[in-house]
Coordinates of C-alpha atoms in Angstrom, one line a residue:
M1 CA -2.1 2.6 -6.2
S2 CA -0.5 2.8 -9.5
R3 CA 1.3 -0.6 -9.6
A4 CA -0.7 -3.7 -9.7
L5 CA -0.6 -6.6 -7.4
V6 CA -0.6 -8.7 -10.5
K7 CA 2.8 -7.5 -11.3
I8 CA 4.3 -9.4 -8.4
G9 CA 3.9 -12.7 -10.1
G10 CA 5.5 -11.3 -13.2
I11 CA 8.6 -10.0 -11.6
V12 CA 11.6 -11.8 -13.2
G13 CA 14.7 -12.3 -11.2
A14 CA 17.3 -10.9 -13.6
A15 CA 20.4 -9.9 -11.8
V16 CA 20.7 -6.1 -11.6
I17 CA 23.5 -4.1 -10.2
A18 CA 22.5 -2.4 -7.0
T19 CA 21.8 1.3 -7.0
S20 CA 22.5 3.3 -3.9
L21 CA 20.8 6.7 -3.7
V22 CA 21.8 8.9 -0.8
A23 CA 19.7 11.9 -0.1
G24 CA 20.2 14.5 2.5
C25 CA 23.5 15.0 4.3
G26 CA 26.4 13.0 3.0
S27 CA 28.7 13.6 5.9
S28 CA 30.1 10.5 7.7
G29 CA 30.3 9.8 11.4
D30 CA 27.6 12.2 12.5
T31 CA 24.5 11.2 10.7
I32 CA 21.4 9.2 11.4
K33 CA 21.3 6.4 8.8
I34 CA 17.8 5.4 7.7
G35 CA 17.4 2.7 5.0
A36 CA 14.9 1.8 2.4
I37 CA 14.4 -0.8 -0.3
A38 CA 12.6 0.1 -3.5
G39 CA 12.3 -0.8 -7.2
L40 CA 14.4 1.8 -9.0
T41 CA 14.9 -0.6 -11.9
G42 CA 13.1 -3.7 -13.1
N43 CA 9.4 -4.3 -13.7
F44 CA 8.1 -2.8 -10.5
I45 CA 9.2 0.8 -10.1
T46 CA 8.6 2.7 -6.9
E47 CA 11.0 5.5 -7.4
E48 CA 8.4 8.1 -6.4
V49 CA 8.0 6.5 -3.0
V50 CA 11.6 7.0 -1.9
K51 CA 11.9 10.3 -3.7
T52 CA 9.1 11.8 -1.7
A53 CA 10.4 10.2 1.6
G54 CA 13.8 11.6 0.8
R55 CA 12.3 15.1 0.3
V56 CA 10.8 14.9 3.8
F57 CA 14.2 14.0 5.3
D58 CA 15.9 16.7 3.2
D59 CA 13.5 19.2 4.8
V60 CA 14.4 18.0 8.2
N61 CA 18.1 18.4 7.4
D62 CA 17.6 21.8 5.9
A63 CA 16.0 22.8 9.2
G64 CA 19.1 21.7 11.2
G65 CA 18.5 17.9 11.5
I66 CA 17.6 16.1 14.6
G67 CA 19.6 16.9 17.7
G68 CA 22.2 18.5 15.4
K69 CA 22.6 15.3 13.3
K70 CA 21.5 15.1 9.7
I71 CA 19.5 12.1 8.3
E72 CA 21.4 10.1 5.7
Y73 CA 18.7 8.3 3.7
I74 CA 20.2 5.2 2.0
V75 CA 18.0 3.7 -0.7
K76 CA 18.8 0.3 -2.2
D77 CA 17.4 -0.9 -5.5
D78 CA 16.2 -4.5 -5.3
A79 CA 14.9 -4.4 -9.0
G80 CA 12.0 -6.7 -7.9
N81 CA 14.4 -9.6 -7.5
P82 CA 14.0 -11.5 -4.2
Q83 CA 17.7 -12.4 -4.2
R84 CA 18.6 -8.7 -4.5
T85 CA 16.0 -7.9 -1.9
A86 CA 17.8 -10.1 0.6
Q87 CA 21.2 -8.8 -0.4
V88 CA 20.5 -5.1 -0.1
A89 CA 18.9 -5.6 3.3
R90 CA 22.2 -7.1 4.5
E91 CA 24.1 -4.2 2.9
L92 CA 21.9 -1.7 4.8
A93 CA 22.4 -3.6 8.1
D94 CA 26.2 -3.5 7.5
D95 CA 25.9 0.2 6.7
G96 CA 24.6 0.7 10.2
V97 CA 21.0 1.9 9.5
V98 CA 19.1 2.5 12.7
A99 CA 15.7 1.7 11.0
M100 CA 14.0 1.4 7.7
A101 CA 11.5 4.0 6.4
G102 CA 9.5 4.3 3.2
S103 CA 10.3 1.0 1.6
G104 CA 8.4 0.3 -1.6
S105 CA 9.3 -3.3 -2.4
F106 CA 6.7 -6.1 -2.8
T107 CA 9.2 -8.8 -1.9
D108 CA 10.8 -7.1 1.2
C109 CA 8.4 -8.5 3.8
D110 CA 8.5 -12.1 2.6
V111 CA 12.2 -12.1 2.1
N112 CA 13.5 -10.1 5.0
D113 CA 11.1 -10.4 7.9
A114 CA 13.3 -13.0 9.6
F115 CA 16.5 -11.0 9.0
Y116 CA 14.9 -7.9 10.4
R117 CA 13.9 -9.8 13.5
Q118 CA 17.4 -11.2 13.8
Q119 CA 19.1 -7.9 13.3
K120 CA 16.5 -6.0 15.5
I121 CA 15.8 -3.6 12.6
S122 CA 12.3 -2.0 12.6
S123 CA 10.7 -0.9 9.3
V124 CA 7.9 1.6 8.8
M125 CA 6.9 0.6 5.3
A126 CA 5.3 2.9 2.7
V127 CA 3.6 0.1 0.8
G128 CA 2.8 -3.3 2.4
A129 CA 1.3 -5.8 0.0
S130 CA 1.8 -9.3 1.3
P131 CA 0.3 -10.8 4.5
K132 CA 3.7 -11.0 6.0
C133 CA 3.9 -7.2 6.1
Y134 CA 1.1 -7.1 8.6
Q135 CA 2.2 -10.1 10.6
S136 CA 5.7 -9.1 11.8
P137 CA 6.8 -7.5 15.1
N138 CA 9.4 -5.6 13.1
I139 CA 7.3 -4.2 10.3
A140 CA 4.4 -1.6 10.3
P141 CA 3.1 -0.4 6.9
V142 CA 1.4 3.0 6.8
N143 CA -1.0 1.9 4.0
V144 CA -4.2 -0.1 4.5
G145 CA -3.1 -3.0 2.4
P146 CA -5.1 -5.2 0.1
F147 CA -6.7 -7.4 2.7
T148 CA -8.2 -4.8 5.0
L149 CA -9.2 -2.9 1.8
I150 CA -11.2 -6.0 0.6
T151 CA -13.2 -5.8 3.9
A152 CA -13.7 -2.0 3.6
E153 CA -14.9 -2.2 0.0
L154 CA -17.3 -5.1 0.6
L155 CA -18.7 -2.9 3.5
F156 CA -19.0 0.0 1.0
A157 CA -21.0 -2.3 -1.4
S158 CA -23.3 -3.8 1.2
E159 CA -23.8 -0.9 3.7
T160 CA -23.3 2.3 1.6
L161 CA -24.5 1.2 -1.9
G162 CA -27.0 -1.2 -0.5
N163 CA -26.1 -4.1 -2.8
Q164 CA -27.8 -7.3 -2.0
K165 CA -25.9 -9.7 -4.2
V166 CA -22.2 -9.0 -3.6
C167 CA -19.7 -11.1 -5.5
N168 CA -16.0 -11.5 -5.3
F169 CA -13.6 -12.3 -8.2
T170 CA -10.0 -12.2 -7.2
V171 CA -6.5 -13.2 -8.3
V172 CA -5.0 -14.8 -5.2
L173 CA -1.2 -14.8 -5.0
P174 CA 0.7 -17.6 -3.4
G175 CA 0.7 -17.2 0.4
S176 CA -2.3 -14.8 0.3
E177 CA -5.1 -17.3 0.4
Q178 CA -5.8 -17.2 4.1
A179 CA -5.5 -13.4 4.3
V180 CA -8.1 -13.0 1.5
N181 CA -10.4 -15.5 3.2
D182 CA -10.0 -13.7 6.5
A183 CA -10.8 -10.4 4.9
I184 CA -14.0 -11.8 3.5
G185 CA -14.8 -13.5 6.8
Q186 CA -14.4 -10.1 8.5
W187 CA -17.0 -8.6 6.2
E188 CA -19.4 -11.5 6.7
K189 CA -19.0 -11.1 10.5
I190 CA -19.6 -7.3 10.4
S191 CA -22.4 -7.3 7.8
G192 CA -24.1 -10.6 8.6
K193 CA -24.2 -11.3 4.9
K194 CA -22.6 -13.9 2.6
L195 CA -21.1 -13.5 -0.9
V196 CA -23.3 -14.8 -3.7
V197 CA -20.2 -15.7 -5.6
N198 CA -16.7 -16.1 -4.2
D199 CA -14.4 -17.0 -7.1
T200 CA -10.7 -16.9 -6.2
T201 CA -9.6 -18.8 -9.3
V202 CA -9.2 -15.7 -11.5
Q203 CA -6.1 -16.1 -13.7
Q204 CA -3.7 -13.3 -14.6
S205 CA -4.1 -13.9 -18.3
G206 CA -6.7 -15.2 -20.8
D207 CA -10.3 -14.4 -21.5
L208 CA -12.1 -12.8 -18.6
T209 CA -15.6 -13.1 -20.1
P210 CA -16.4 -16.4 -18.3
Y211 CA -16.1 -14.7 -14.9
L212 CA -18.5 -12.0 -16.1
L213 CA -21.0 -14.5 -17.4
K214 CA -20.8 -16.2 -14.0
A215 CA -21.6 -12.9 -12.3
K216 CA -24.5 -12.2 -14.6
Q217 CA -26.0 -15.7 -14.1
A218 CA -25.8 -15.2 -10.3
G219 CA -27.4 -11.8 -10.5
C220 CA -24.5 -10.0 -8.9
D221 CA -25.3 -6.3 -8.3
A222 CA -21.7 -5.7 -7.0
V223 CA -18.5 -7.2 -8.2
L224 CA -15.2 -6.9 -6.4
F225 CA -12.2 -7.4 -8.7
N226 CA -8.7 -7.0 -7.2
P227 CA -6.1 -6.8 -10.0
G228 CA -4.5 -3.7 -11.3
E229 CA -4.8 -1.9 -14.6
Q230 CA -3.4 -4.7 -16.8
L231 CA -6.4 -6.9 -16.1
V232 CA -8.9 -4.3 -14.9
V233 CA -9.1 -2.5 -18.3
P234 CA -10.0 -5.6 -20.4
F235 CA -12.2 -6.9 -17.6
L236 CA -14.3 -3.7 -17.6
K237 CA -14.4 -3.5 -21.5
A238 CA -15.7 -7.1 -21.5
A239 CA -18.3 -6.1 -18.9
Q240 CA -19.5 -3.3 -21.2
T241 CA -19.8 -5.8 -24.0
Q242 CA -21.9 -7.9 -21.7
G243 CA -24.2 -4.9 -21.0
M244 CA -23.4 -4.8 -17.3
S245 CA -24.0 -1.1 -16.8
D246 CA -26.3 -1.8 -13.8
V247 CA -23.5 -3.5 -11.8
D248 CA -21.3 -1.7 -9.2
F249 CA -17.7 -2.7 -10.0
L250 CA -15.4 -2.3 -7.0
L251 CA -11.6 -2.2 -7.6
L252 CA -8.7 -2.2 -5.2
A253 CA -6.1 0.5 -4.9
P254 CA -3.8 -0.8 -7.7
A255 CA -6.5 0.2 -10.2
Y256 CA -6.8 3.7 -8.8
T257 CA -4.8 5.3 -11.5
E258 CA -5.3 8.1 -14.0
S259 CA -4.5 5.7 -16.9
V260 CA -7.4 3.4 -15.8
A261 CA -9.7 6.4 -15.5
K262 CA -8.9 7.5 -19.1
A263 CA -9.1 3.9 -20.5
V264 CA -12.5 2.9 -19.0
G265 CA -14.1 6.3 -18.1
G266 CA -16.2 6.3 -21.2
L267 CA -17.7 2.8 -20.9
G268 CA -20.8 3.9 -19.1
L269 CA -20.1 1.5 -16.2
K270 CA -20.4 2.2 -12.4
V271 CA -16.8 1.9 -11.2
Y272 CA -15.4 2.5 -7.7
A273 CA -12.0 2.1 -6.1
G274 CA -10.4 2.2 -2.7
S275 CA -7.8 4.9 -2.1
E276 CA -6.1 3.6 1.1
F277 CA -5.2 7.2 2.1
E278 CA -6.9 10.6 1.5
P279 CA -7.5 10.2 -2.3
F280 CA -4.4 11.5 -4.1
T281 CA -6.6 13.1 -6.7
A282 CA -8.3 15.2 -4.1
A283 CA -7.4 18.9 -3.8
S284 CA -7.9 18.8 -0.1
D285 CA -6.2 20.4 2.9
A286 CA -5.2 16.9 4.1
N287 CA -3.0 16.5 1.0
K288 CA -1.3 19.9 1.1
G289 CA 1.9 18.8 2.9
W290 CA 2.3 15.7 0.7
K291 CA 1.5 17.6 -2.5
D292 CA 4.2 20.2 -1.7
A293 CA 6.7 17.5 -0.9
V294 CA 6.0 15.3 -3.9
T295 CA 6.1 18.3 -6.2
R296 CA 9.5 19.6 -4.8
A297 CA 10.8 16.0 -5.0
G298 CA 10.0 15.9 -8.7
A299 CA 8.2 12.7 -8.1
Q300 CA 5.0 11.3 -9.7
P301 CA 2.0 12.0 -7.4
T302 CA 0.5 8.6 -6.6
A303 CA -0.9 6.8 -3.6
F304 CA 2.5 5.1 -3.4
S305 CA 4.2 8.5 -2.9
Q306 CA 1.7 9.3 -0.2
G307 CA 2.9 6.2 1.6
G308 CA 6.5 7.3 1.3
Y309 CA 5.7 10.8 2.6
L310 CA 3.7 9.4 5.6
A311 CA 6.3 6.8 6.5
A312 CA 9.1 9.4 6.6
R313 CA 6.9 11.9 8.5
F314 CA 6.1 9.3 11.2
V315 CA 9.7 8.2 11.6
V316 CA 10.9 11.8 11.9
D317 CA 8.3 12.3 14.7
V318 CA 9.6 9.2 16.5
L319 CA 13.3 10.2 16.1
K320 CA 12.5 13.6 17.6
S321 CA 11.0 11.9 20.7
I322 CA 14.3 10.1 21.5
K323 CA 16.4 11.5 24.3
G324 CA 20.0 10.8 24.0
D325 CA 21.8 8.8 21.3
I326 CA 19.8 7.7 18.3
T327 CA 20.8 4.1 17.8
R328 CA 19.0 1.0 16.5
E329 CA 18.1 0.1 20.1
S330 CA 16.8 3.6 21.0
V331 CA 14.7 3.7 17.8
N332 CA 13.2 0.3 18.5
E333 CA 12.3 1.4 22.0
A334 CA 10.8 4.7 20.8
L335 CA 8.7 2.9 18.1
R336 CA 7.4 0.4 20.6
S337 CA 6.5 3.0 23.3
M338 CA 5.3 5.7 21.0
Q339 CA 2.0 7.5 21.2
P340 CA -0.4 7.2 18.2
I341 CA 0.2 9.9 15.6
S342 CA -2.8 11.3 13.8
N343 CA -2.6 12.7 10.2
P344 CA -5.5 13.8 8.1
M345 CA -4.3 11.7 5.2
V346 CA -5.1 8.5 7.1
G347 CA -8.3 7.4 8.7
T348 CA -6.8 5.8 11.8
P349 CA -3.7 7.0 13.8
F350 CA -0.3 5.5 13.1
I351 CA 1.3 3.5 15.9
F352 CA 4.0 0.9 15.9
G353 CA 3.8 -0.4 19.4
P354 CA 5.0 -3.6 21.1
G355 CA 2.7 -6.1 19.4
E356 CA 3.7 -9.2 17.4
R357 CA 2.0 -7.8 14.3
H358 CA 1.1 -4.3 13.1
A359 CA -1.8 -3.1 10.9
P360 CA -2.4 0.5 12.2
N361 CA -4.2 1.7 9.1
Q362 CA -7.7 0.3 9.1
A363 CA -9.6 2.9 7.0
S364 CA -9.9 3.8 3.4
K365 CA -11.9 6.3 1.4
M366 CA -13.6 5.4 -1.9
V367 CA -13.4 7.1 -5.2
E368 CA -15.9 6.9 -8.1
L369 CA -15.1 7.1 -11.8
K370 CA -17.0 10.0 -13.4
D371 CA -16.2 11.5 -16.8
S372 CA -12.9 9.7 -17.0
A373 CA -11.7 11.1 -13.6
W374 CA -11.7 9.7 -10.1
V375 CA -14.0 11.7 -7.7
P376 CA -13.6 11.3 -3.9
L377 CA -16.7 9.9 -2.1
G378 CA -17.5 10.6 1.5
D379 CA -15.5 9.9 4.6
F380 CA -13.1 7.1 5.6
I381 CA -14.6 3.6 5.9
T382 CA -13.1 2.2 9.0
V383 CA -12.9 -1.6 9.5
P384 CA -13.6 -2.4 13.2
T385 CA -10.5 -4.2 14.5
S386 CA -12.5 -5.8 17.4
S387 CA -14.9 -7.6 15.0

């Protein structure tokens, strides 16, 4: 995904005037109001997420809506400011949204989980990043998320690439320590192996060479590194300087961007990344619907926009299953009693369900950096949920 986890810590809480973007039918009194929170301004921009989701809803409206009612998609800009994130959620609740769909805010889950529970608002998120997103009865992200992805990538290293000395160097954000440890523990349980180095003290600034020297000294043949492009590029350039061309570098989805490919593609290193969905750089049949939607939306094609597309598609399917009035209560009931929805862009079916937590997406594909371009590799790697 194109925006880095490391940006979360850098989000500054400057007050920003809210932006409300209404897509689809603007009529009042006879619409189905769906809300979303995204970064339309500030340091963390996710405009392509809601633009693509909005295109899906526009298509439904152009085809007559649902039960004769048009979807009114109300997007609120939180500018990456937690105070704004809380405020706009309350504005959406006051607006009478029946559910949230396609949110692309990194602070939404931590700030609004309790509010969503209190207001009985369900959210099908496009991009979940914090542990709270996967631990709420009211939130179900469509993306794999950073923690399951850690397990999947470690499995790729040990089981597919055959690495014997797998090492982990991660930036751990406040509140994520347990989730990172659980993800590593899940890999250990499945593979029966242990990390040679598990360094979760990586800082978001400064010289990264000491971590690479630590990896060399331990003989790591695979190195997992979780930040996005701001740290990944200097990290890999330093690895080249250290002559680590025989090491497999495994990056998480925030580093799966075209700019990273161009910046480090010529270093002669072995670099892989997790895609979370069908790789957005793949010209596959699975991506056709999303590609059409993101193009007509005039949005940037990214994995984030894939999340927006899928969240909107899944919510539309659930809305269509409702007999009678579409209200917050009937949407909640439909989400909790829904049948799993399969889509070729994801490795496991989407389901909300009645559980106290939701992490329906448990599979990711991998991409390899070749000639300054990301090339899809193989099939989905599915993390067993029963392990």
